[in-house]
Backbone as a printed PyTorch tensor [residue, N CA C, xyz], in Angstrom:
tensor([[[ 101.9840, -111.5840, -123.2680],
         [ 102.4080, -111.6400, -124.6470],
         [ 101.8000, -112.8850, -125.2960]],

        [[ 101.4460, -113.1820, -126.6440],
         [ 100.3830, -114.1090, -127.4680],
         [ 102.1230, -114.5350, -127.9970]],

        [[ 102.2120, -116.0620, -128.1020],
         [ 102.5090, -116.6200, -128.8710],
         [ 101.9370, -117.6860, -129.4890]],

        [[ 102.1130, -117.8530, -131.1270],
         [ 101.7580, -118.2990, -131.8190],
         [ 102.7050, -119.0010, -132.2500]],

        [[ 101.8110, -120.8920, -132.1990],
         [ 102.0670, -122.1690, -132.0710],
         [ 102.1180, -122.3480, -134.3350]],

        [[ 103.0730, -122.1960, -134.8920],
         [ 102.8490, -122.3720, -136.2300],
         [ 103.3540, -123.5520, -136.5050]],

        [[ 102.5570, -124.2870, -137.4880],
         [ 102.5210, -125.9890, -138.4070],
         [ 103.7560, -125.9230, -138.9570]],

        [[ 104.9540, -126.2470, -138.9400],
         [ 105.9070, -126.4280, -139.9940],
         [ 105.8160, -127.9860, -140.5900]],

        [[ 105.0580, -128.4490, -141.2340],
         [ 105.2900, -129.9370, -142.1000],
         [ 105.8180, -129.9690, -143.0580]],

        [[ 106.9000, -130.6600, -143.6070],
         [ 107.3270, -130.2750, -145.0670],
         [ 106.3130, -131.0490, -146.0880]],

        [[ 106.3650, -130.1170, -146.8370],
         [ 105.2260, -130.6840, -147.8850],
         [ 103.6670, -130.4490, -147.7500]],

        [[ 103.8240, -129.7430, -146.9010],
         [ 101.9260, -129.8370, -146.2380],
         [ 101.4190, -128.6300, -147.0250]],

        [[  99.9230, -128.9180, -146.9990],
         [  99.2410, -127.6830, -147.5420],
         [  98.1910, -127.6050, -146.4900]],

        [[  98.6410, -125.8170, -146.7080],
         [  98.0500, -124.9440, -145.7840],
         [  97.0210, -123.8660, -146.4850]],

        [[  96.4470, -123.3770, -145.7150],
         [  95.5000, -122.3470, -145.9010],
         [  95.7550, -121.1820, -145.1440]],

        [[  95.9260, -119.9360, -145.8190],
         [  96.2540, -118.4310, -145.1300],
         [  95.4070, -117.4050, -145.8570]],

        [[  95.6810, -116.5480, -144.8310],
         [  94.8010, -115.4540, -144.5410],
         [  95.8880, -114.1010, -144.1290]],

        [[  95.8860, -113.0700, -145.6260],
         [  97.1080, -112.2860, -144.7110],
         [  95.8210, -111.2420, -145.0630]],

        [[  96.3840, -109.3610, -144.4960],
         [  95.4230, -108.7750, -143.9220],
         [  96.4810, -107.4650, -144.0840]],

        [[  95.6500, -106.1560, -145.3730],
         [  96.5870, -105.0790, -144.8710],
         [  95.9280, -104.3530, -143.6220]],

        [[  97.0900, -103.6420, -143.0920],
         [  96.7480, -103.2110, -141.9090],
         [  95.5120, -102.3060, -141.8830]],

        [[  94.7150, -100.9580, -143.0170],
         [  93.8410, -100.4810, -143.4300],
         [  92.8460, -101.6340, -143.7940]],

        [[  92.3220, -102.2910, -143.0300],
         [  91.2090, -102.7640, -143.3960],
         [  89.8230, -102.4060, -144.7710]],

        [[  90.1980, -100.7330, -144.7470],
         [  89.1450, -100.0720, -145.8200],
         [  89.5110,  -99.8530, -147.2080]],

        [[  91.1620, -100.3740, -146.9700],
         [  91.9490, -100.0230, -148.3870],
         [  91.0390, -100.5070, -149.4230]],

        [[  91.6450, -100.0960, -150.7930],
         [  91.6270, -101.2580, -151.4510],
         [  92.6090, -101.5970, -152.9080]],

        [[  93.5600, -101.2840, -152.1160],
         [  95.2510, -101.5550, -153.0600],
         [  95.7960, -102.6870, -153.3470]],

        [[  94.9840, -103.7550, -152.8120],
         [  95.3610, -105.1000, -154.0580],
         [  94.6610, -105.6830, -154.8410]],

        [[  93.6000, -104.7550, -155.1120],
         [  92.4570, -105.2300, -156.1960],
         [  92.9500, -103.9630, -157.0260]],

        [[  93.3260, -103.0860, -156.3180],
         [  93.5230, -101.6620, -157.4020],
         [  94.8560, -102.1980, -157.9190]],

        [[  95.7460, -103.0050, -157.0670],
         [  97.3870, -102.6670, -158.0270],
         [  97.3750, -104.7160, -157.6880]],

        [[  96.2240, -104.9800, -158.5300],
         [  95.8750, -106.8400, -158.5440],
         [  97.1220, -107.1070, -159.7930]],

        [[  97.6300, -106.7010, -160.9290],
         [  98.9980, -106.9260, -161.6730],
         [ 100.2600, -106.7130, -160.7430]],

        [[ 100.3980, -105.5970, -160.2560],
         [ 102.0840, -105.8130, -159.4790],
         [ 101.4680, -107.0500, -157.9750]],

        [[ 100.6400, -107.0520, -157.6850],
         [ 100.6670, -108.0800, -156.8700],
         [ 100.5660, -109.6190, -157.5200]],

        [[ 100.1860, -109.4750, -158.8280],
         [ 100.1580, -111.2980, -159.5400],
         [ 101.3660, -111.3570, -159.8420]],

        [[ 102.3610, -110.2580, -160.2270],
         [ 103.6970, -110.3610, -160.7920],
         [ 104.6610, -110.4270, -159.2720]],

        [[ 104.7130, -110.0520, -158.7000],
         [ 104.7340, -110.2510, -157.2870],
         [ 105.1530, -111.7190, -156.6250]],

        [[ 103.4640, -112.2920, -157.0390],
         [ 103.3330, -113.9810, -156.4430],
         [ 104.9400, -114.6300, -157.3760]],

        [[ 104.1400, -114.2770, -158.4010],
         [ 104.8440, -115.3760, -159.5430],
         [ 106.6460, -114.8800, -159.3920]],

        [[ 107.0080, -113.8580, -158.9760],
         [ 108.6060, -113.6200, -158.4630],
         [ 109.2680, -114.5870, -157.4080]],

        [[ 107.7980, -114.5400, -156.7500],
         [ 108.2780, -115.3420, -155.5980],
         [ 108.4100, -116.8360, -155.5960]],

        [[ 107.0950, -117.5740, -156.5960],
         [ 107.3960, -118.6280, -156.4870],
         [ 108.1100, -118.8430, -157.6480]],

        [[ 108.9440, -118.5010, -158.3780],
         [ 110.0290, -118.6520, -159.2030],
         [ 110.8740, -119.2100, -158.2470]],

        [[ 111.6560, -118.3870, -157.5800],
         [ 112.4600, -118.1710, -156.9170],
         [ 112.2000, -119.3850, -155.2980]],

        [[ 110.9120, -119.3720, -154.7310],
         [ 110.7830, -120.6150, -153.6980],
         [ 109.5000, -120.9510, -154.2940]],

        [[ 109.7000, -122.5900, -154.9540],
         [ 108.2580, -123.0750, -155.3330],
         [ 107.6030, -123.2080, -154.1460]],

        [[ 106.0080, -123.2180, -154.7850],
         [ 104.6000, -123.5760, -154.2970],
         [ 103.7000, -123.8320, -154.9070]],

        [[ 103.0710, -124.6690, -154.7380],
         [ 101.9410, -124.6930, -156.1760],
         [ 100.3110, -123.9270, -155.2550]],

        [[ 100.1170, -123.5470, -156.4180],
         [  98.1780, -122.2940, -155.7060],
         [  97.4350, -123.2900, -155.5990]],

        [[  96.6920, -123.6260, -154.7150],
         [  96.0580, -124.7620, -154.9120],
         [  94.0660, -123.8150, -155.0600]],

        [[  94.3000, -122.9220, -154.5650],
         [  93.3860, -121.9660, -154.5100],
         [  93.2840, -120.5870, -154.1330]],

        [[  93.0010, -119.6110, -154.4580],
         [  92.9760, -118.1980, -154.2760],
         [  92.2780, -116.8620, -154.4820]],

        [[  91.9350, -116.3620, -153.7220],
         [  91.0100, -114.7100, -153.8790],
         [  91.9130, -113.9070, -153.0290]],

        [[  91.4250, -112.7300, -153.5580],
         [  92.3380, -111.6470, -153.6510],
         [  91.2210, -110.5870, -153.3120]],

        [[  90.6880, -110.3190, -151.8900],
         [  89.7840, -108.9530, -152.3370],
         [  90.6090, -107.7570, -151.8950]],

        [[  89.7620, -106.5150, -152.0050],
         [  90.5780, -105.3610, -152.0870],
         [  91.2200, -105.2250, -150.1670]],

        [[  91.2090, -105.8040, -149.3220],
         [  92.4860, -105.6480, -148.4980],
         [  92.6220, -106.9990, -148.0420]],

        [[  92.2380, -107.9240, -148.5280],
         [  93.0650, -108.7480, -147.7010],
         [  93.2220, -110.4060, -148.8340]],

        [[  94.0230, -111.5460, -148.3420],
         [  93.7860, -112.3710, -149.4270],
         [  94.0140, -113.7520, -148.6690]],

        [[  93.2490, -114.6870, -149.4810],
         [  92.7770, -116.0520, -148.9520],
         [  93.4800, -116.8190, -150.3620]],

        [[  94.4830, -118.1640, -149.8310],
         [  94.9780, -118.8700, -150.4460],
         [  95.1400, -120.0880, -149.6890]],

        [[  95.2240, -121.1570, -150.6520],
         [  95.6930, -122.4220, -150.1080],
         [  96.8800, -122.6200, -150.7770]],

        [[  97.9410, -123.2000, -150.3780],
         [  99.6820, -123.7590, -150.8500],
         [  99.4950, -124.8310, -150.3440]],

        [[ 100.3070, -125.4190, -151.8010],
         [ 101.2080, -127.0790, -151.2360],
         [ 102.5120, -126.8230, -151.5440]],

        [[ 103.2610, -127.2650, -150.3510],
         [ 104.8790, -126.5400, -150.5730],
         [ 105.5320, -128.0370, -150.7770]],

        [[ 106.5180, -127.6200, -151.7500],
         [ 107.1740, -129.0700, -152.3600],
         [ 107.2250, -129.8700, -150.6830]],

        [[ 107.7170, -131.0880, -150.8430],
         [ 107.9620, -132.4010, -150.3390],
         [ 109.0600, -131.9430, -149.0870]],

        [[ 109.6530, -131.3550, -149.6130],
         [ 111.6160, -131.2670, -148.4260],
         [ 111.3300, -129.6570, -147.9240]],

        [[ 110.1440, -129.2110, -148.2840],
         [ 110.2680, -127.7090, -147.6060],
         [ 108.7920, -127.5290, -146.6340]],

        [[ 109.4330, -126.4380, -145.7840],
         [ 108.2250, -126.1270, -144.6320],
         [ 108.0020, -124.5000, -144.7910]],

        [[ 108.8580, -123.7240, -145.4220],
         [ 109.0130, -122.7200, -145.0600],
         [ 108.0610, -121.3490, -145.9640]],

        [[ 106.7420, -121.2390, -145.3060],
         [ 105.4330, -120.8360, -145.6860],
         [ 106.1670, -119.4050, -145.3630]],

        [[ 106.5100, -119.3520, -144.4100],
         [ 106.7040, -117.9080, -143.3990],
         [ 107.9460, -116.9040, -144.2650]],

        [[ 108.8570, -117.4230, -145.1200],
         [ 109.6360, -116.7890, -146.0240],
         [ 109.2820, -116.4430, -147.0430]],

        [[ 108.2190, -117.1280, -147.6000],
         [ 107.5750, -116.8010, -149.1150],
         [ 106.6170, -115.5870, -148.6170]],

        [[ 105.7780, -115.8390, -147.8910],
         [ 104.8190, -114.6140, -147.4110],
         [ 105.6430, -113.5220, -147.0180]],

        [[ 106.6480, -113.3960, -145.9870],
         [ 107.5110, -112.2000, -145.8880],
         [ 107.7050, -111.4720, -147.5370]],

        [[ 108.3560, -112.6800, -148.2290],
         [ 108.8980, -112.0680, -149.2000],
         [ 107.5580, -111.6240, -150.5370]],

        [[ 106.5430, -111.9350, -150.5220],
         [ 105.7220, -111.4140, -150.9970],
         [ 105.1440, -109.9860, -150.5140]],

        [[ 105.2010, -110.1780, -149.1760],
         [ 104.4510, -109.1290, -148.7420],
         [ 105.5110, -107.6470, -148.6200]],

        [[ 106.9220, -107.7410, -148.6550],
         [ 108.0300, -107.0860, -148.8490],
         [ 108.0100, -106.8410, -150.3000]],

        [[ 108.2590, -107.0020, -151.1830],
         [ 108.0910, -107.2450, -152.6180],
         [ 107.1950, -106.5030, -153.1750]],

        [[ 106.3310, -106.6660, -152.4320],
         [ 104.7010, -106.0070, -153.0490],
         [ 104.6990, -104.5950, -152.8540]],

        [[ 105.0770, -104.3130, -151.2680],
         [ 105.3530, -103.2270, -150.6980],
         [ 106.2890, -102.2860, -151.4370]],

        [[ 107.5310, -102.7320, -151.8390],
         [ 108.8020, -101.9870, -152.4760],
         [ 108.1640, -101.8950, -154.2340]],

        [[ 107.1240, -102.7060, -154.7170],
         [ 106.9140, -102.7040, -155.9850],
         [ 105.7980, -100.8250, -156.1090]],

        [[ 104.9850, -100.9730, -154.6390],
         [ 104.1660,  -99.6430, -154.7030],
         [ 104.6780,  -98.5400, -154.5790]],

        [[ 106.0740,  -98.4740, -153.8750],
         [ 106.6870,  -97.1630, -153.3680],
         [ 107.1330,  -97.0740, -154.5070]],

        [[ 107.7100,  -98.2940, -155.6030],
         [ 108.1350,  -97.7680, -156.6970],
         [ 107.8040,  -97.0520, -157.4450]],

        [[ 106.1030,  -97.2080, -157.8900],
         [ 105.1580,  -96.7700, -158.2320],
         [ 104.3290,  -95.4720, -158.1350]],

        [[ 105.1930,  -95.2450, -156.8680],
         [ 104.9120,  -93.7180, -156.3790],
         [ 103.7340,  -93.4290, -154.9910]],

        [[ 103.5720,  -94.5810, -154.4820],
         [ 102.7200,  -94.8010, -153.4560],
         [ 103.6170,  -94.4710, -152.3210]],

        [[ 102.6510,  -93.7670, -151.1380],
         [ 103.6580,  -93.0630, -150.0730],
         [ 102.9580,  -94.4660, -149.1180]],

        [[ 103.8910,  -94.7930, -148.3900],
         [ 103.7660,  -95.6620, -147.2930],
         [ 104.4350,  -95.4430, -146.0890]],

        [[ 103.8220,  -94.9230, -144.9250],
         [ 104.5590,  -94.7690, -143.7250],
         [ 105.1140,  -95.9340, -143.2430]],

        [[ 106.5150,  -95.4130, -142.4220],
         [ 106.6540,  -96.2820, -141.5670],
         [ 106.4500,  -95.9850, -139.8840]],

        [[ 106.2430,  -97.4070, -139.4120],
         [ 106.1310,  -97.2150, -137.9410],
         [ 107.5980,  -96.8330, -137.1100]],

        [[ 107.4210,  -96.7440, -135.3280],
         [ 108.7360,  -96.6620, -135.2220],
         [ 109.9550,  -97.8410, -135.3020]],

        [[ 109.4140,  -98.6940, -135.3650],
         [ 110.8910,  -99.7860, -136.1420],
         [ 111.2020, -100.0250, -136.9820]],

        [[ 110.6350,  -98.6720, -138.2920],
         [ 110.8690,  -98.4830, -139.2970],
         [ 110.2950,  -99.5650, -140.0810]],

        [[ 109.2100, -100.2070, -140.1120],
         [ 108.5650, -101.0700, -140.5930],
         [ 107.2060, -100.2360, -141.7680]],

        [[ 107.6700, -100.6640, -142.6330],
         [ 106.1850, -100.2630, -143.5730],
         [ 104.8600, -100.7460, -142.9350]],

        [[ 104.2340,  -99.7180, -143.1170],
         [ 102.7930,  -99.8170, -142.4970],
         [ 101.6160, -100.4450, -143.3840]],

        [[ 101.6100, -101.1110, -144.1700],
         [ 101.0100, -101.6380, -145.0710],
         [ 100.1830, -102.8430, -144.7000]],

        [[ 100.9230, -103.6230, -144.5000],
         [ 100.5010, -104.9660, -144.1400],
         [ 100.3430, -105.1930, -142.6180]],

        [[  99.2270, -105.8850, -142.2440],
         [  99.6260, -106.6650, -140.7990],
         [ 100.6300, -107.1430, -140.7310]],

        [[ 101.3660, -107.3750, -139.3680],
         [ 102.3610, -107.7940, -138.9980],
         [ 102.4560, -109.4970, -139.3760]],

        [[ 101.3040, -109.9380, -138.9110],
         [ 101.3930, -111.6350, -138.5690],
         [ 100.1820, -111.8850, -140.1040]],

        [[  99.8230, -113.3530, -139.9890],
         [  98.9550, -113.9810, -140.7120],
         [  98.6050, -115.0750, -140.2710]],

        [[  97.4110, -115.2590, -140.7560],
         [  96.7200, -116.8970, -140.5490],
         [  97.0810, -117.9130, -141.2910]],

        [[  97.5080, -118.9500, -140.4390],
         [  97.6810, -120.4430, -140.8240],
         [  97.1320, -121.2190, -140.5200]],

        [[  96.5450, -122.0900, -141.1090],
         [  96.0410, -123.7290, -140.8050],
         [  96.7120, -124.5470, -141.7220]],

        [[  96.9370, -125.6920, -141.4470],
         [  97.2790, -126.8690, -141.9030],
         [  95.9490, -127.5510, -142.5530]],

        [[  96.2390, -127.7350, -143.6950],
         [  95.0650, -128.7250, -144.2710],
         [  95.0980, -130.1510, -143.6440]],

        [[  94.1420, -130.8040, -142.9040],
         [  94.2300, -131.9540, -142.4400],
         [  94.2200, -133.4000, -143.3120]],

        [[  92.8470, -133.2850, -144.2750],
         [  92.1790, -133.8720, -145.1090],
         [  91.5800, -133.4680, -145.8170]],

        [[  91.4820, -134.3630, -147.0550],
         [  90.4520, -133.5830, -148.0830],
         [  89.1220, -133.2240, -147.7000]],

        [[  88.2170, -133.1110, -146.7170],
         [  87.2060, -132.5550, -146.4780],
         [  87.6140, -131.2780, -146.0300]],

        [[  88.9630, -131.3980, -145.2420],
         [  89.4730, -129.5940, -144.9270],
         [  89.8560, -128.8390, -145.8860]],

        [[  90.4620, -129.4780, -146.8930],
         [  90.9950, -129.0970, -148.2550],
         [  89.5240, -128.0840, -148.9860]],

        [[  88.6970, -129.1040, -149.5760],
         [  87.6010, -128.7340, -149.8850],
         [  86.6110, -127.4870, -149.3880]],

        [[  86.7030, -127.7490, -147.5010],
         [  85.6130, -126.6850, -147.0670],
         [  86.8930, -125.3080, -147.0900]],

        [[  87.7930, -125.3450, -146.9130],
         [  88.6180, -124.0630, -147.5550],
         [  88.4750, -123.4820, -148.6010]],

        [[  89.1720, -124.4210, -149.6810],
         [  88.6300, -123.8640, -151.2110],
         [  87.2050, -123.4590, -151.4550]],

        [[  86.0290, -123.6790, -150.9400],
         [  85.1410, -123.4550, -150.4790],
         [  84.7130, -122.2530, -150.2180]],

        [[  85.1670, -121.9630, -149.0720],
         [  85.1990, -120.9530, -148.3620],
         [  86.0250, -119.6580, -149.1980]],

        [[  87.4080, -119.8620, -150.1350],
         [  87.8700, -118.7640, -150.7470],
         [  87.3060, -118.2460, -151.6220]],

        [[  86.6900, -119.2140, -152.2320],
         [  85.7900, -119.3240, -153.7620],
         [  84.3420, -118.5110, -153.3050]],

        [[  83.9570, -118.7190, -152.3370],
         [  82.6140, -117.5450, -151.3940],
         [  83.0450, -116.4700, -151.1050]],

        [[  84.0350, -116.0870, -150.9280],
         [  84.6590, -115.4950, -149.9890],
         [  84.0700, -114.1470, -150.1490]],

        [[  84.2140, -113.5510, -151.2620],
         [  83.2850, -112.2240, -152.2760],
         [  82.2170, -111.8360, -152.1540]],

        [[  81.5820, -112.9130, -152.1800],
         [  79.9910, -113.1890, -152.3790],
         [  79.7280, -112.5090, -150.6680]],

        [[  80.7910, -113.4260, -149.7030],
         [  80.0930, -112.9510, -148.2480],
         [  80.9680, -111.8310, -147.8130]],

        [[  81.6490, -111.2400, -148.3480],
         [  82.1110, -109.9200, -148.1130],
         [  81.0980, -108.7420, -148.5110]],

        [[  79.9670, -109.0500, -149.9210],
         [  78.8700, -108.2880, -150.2890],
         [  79.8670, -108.0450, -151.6590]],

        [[  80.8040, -108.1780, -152.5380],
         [  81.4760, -107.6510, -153.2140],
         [  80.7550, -107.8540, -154.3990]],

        [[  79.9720, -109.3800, -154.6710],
         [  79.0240, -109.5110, -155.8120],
         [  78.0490, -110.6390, -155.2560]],

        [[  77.8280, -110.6070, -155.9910],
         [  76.6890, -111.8770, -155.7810],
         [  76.6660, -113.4440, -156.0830]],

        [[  77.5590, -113.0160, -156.6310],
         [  77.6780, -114.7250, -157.2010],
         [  79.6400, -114.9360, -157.0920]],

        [[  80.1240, -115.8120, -156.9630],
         [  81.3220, -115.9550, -157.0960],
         [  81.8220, -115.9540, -158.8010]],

        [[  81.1680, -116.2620, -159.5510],
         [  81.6230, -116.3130, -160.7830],
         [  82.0190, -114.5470, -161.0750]],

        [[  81.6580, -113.9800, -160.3160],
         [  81.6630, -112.5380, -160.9170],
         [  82.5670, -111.4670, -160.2340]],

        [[  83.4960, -112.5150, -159.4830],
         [  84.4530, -112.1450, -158.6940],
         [  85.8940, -112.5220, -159.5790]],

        [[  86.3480, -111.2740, -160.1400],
         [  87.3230, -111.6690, -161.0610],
         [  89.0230, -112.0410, -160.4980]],

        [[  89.1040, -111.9380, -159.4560],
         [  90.6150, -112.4230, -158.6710],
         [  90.4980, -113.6490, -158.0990]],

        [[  89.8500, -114.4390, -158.2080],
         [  89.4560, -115.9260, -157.4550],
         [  90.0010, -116.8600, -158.2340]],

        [[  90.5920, -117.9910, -158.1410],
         [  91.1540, -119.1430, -158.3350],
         [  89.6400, -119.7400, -159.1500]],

        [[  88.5840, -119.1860, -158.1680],
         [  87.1270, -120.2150, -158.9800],
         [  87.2680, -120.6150, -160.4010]],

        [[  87.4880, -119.6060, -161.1410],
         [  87.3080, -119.2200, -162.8540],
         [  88.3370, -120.1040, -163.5890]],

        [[  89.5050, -120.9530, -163.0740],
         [  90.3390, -121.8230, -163.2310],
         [  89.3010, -123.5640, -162.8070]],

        [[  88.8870, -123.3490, -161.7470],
         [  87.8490, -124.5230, -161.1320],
         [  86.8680, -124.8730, -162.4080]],

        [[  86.0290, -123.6940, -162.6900],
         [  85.1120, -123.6460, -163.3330],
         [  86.0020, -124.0940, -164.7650]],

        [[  86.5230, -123.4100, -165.1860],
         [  87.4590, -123.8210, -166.7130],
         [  87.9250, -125.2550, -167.0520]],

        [[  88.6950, -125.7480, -165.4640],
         [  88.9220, -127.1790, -165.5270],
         [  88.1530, -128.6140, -165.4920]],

        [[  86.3540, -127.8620, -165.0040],
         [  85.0930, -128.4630, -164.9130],
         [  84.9430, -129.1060, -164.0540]],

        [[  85.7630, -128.4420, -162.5340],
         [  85.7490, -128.9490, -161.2460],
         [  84.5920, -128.2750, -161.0770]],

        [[  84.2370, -127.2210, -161.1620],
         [  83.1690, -126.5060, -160.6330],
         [  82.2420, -126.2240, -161.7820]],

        [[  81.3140, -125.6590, -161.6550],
         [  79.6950, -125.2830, -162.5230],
         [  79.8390, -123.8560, -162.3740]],

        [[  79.6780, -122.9750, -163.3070],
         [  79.2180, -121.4220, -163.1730],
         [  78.8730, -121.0010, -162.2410]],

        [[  77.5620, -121.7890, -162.4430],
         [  76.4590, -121.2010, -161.3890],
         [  76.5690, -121.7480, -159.8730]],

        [[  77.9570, -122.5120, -159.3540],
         [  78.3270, -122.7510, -157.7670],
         [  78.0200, -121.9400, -156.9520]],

        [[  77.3260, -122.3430, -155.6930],
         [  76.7030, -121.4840, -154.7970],
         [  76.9150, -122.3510, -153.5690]],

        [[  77.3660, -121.3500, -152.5380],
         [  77.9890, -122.4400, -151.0420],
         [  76.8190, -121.7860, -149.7200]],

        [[  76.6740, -122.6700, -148.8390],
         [  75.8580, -121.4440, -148.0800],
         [  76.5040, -120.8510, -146.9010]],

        [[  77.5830, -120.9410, -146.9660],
         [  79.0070, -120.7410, -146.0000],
         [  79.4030, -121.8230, -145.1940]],

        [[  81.3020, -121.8010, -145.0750],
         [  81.3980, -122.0570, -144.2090],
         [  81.2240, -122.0580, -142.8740]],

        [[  81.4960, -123.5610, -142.0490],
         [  81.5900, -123.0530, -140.3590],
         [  83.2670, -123.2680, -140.6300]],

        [[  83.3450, -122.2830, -139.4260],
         [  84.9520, -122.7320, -138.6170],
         [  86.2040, -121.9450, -138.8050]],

        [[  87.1770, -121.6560, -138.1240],
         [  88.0620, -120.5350, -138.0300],
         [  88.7460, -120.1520, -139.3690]],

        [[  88.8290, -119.4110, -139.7760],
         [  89.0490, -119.0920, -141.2240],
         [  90.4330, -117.6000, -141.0350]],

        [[  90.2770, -117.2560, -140.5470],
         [  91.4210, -116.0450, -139.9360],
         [  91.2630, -114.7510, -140.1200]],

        [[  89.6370, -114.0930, -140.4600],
         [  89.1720, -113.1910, -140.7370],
         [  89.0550, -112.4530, -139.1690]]])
């Protein structure tokens, strides 16, 4: 049996990687509004601030900084990924379940890292902001319309025309 060693720091920012179970889907670029209305339910309800984010059609790459007195990454993602789920069946989307009666939608688990330092900070955001580009989805990141980039670029952290030549290093793909 795999167990998995997870970062609880309060206050820390992390980088994740969640994953629907259909790898070929592509139901959160198709239903990208009930999943932004979704986020924003959730962090109403348990803050986080986005520190960065893409969204392709099955799977999604974000960085969080969770307030100061909290650790708890693993409740907001449940509850997003629950949320999201009950928002599609609403919608009229059929979703099996497995036998522990679990919606079949999402992977079970997700990727975590702990941001160490701002060079880890950076080659993440990095890496989400590419993320499109090396999936084949477009060519340029600017032209990837679910990415955190277009906020970067707006705030004049970034240039239009930003071009990365990829990351190295475990990313949770």
């Amino acid at each position: 049996m795999v167990y998995f060693r997870r970062d609880f720091t309060p206050g820390g920012t992390y980088f994740f990687t969640l994953a629907l179970r259909n790898r070929k889907s592509h139901l959160l670029t198709s239903h990208i509004d009930l999943l932004g209305e979704t986020l924003q339910t959730i962090k109403q309800k348990y803050p986080f601030s986005t520190e960065a984010i893409v969204v392709l059609p099955d799977h999604v790459h974000a960085v969080w900084k969770l307030p100061d007195n909290d650790f708890n990454y693993s409740l907001r993602w449940h509850q997003i990924k629950s949320n999201f789920t009950k928002r599609l069946i609403k919608e009229g989307l059929k979703i099996t379940k497995d036998q522990r009666g679990e919606y079949q939608l999402w992977q079970r688990r997700f990727w975590e890292h702990r941001i160490r330092d701002e060079s880890d900070l950076q080659a993440h955001i990095d890496y989400i902001h590419f993320n499109p580009v090396k999936h084949g989805y477009v060519p340029s990141a600017k032209e990837w319309p679910y990415s955190s980039f277009h906020r970067y670029v707006q705030n004049g952290v970034l240039q239009e025309n930003w071009g990365y030549d990829g990351a190295q290093g475990a990313f949770g793909e």
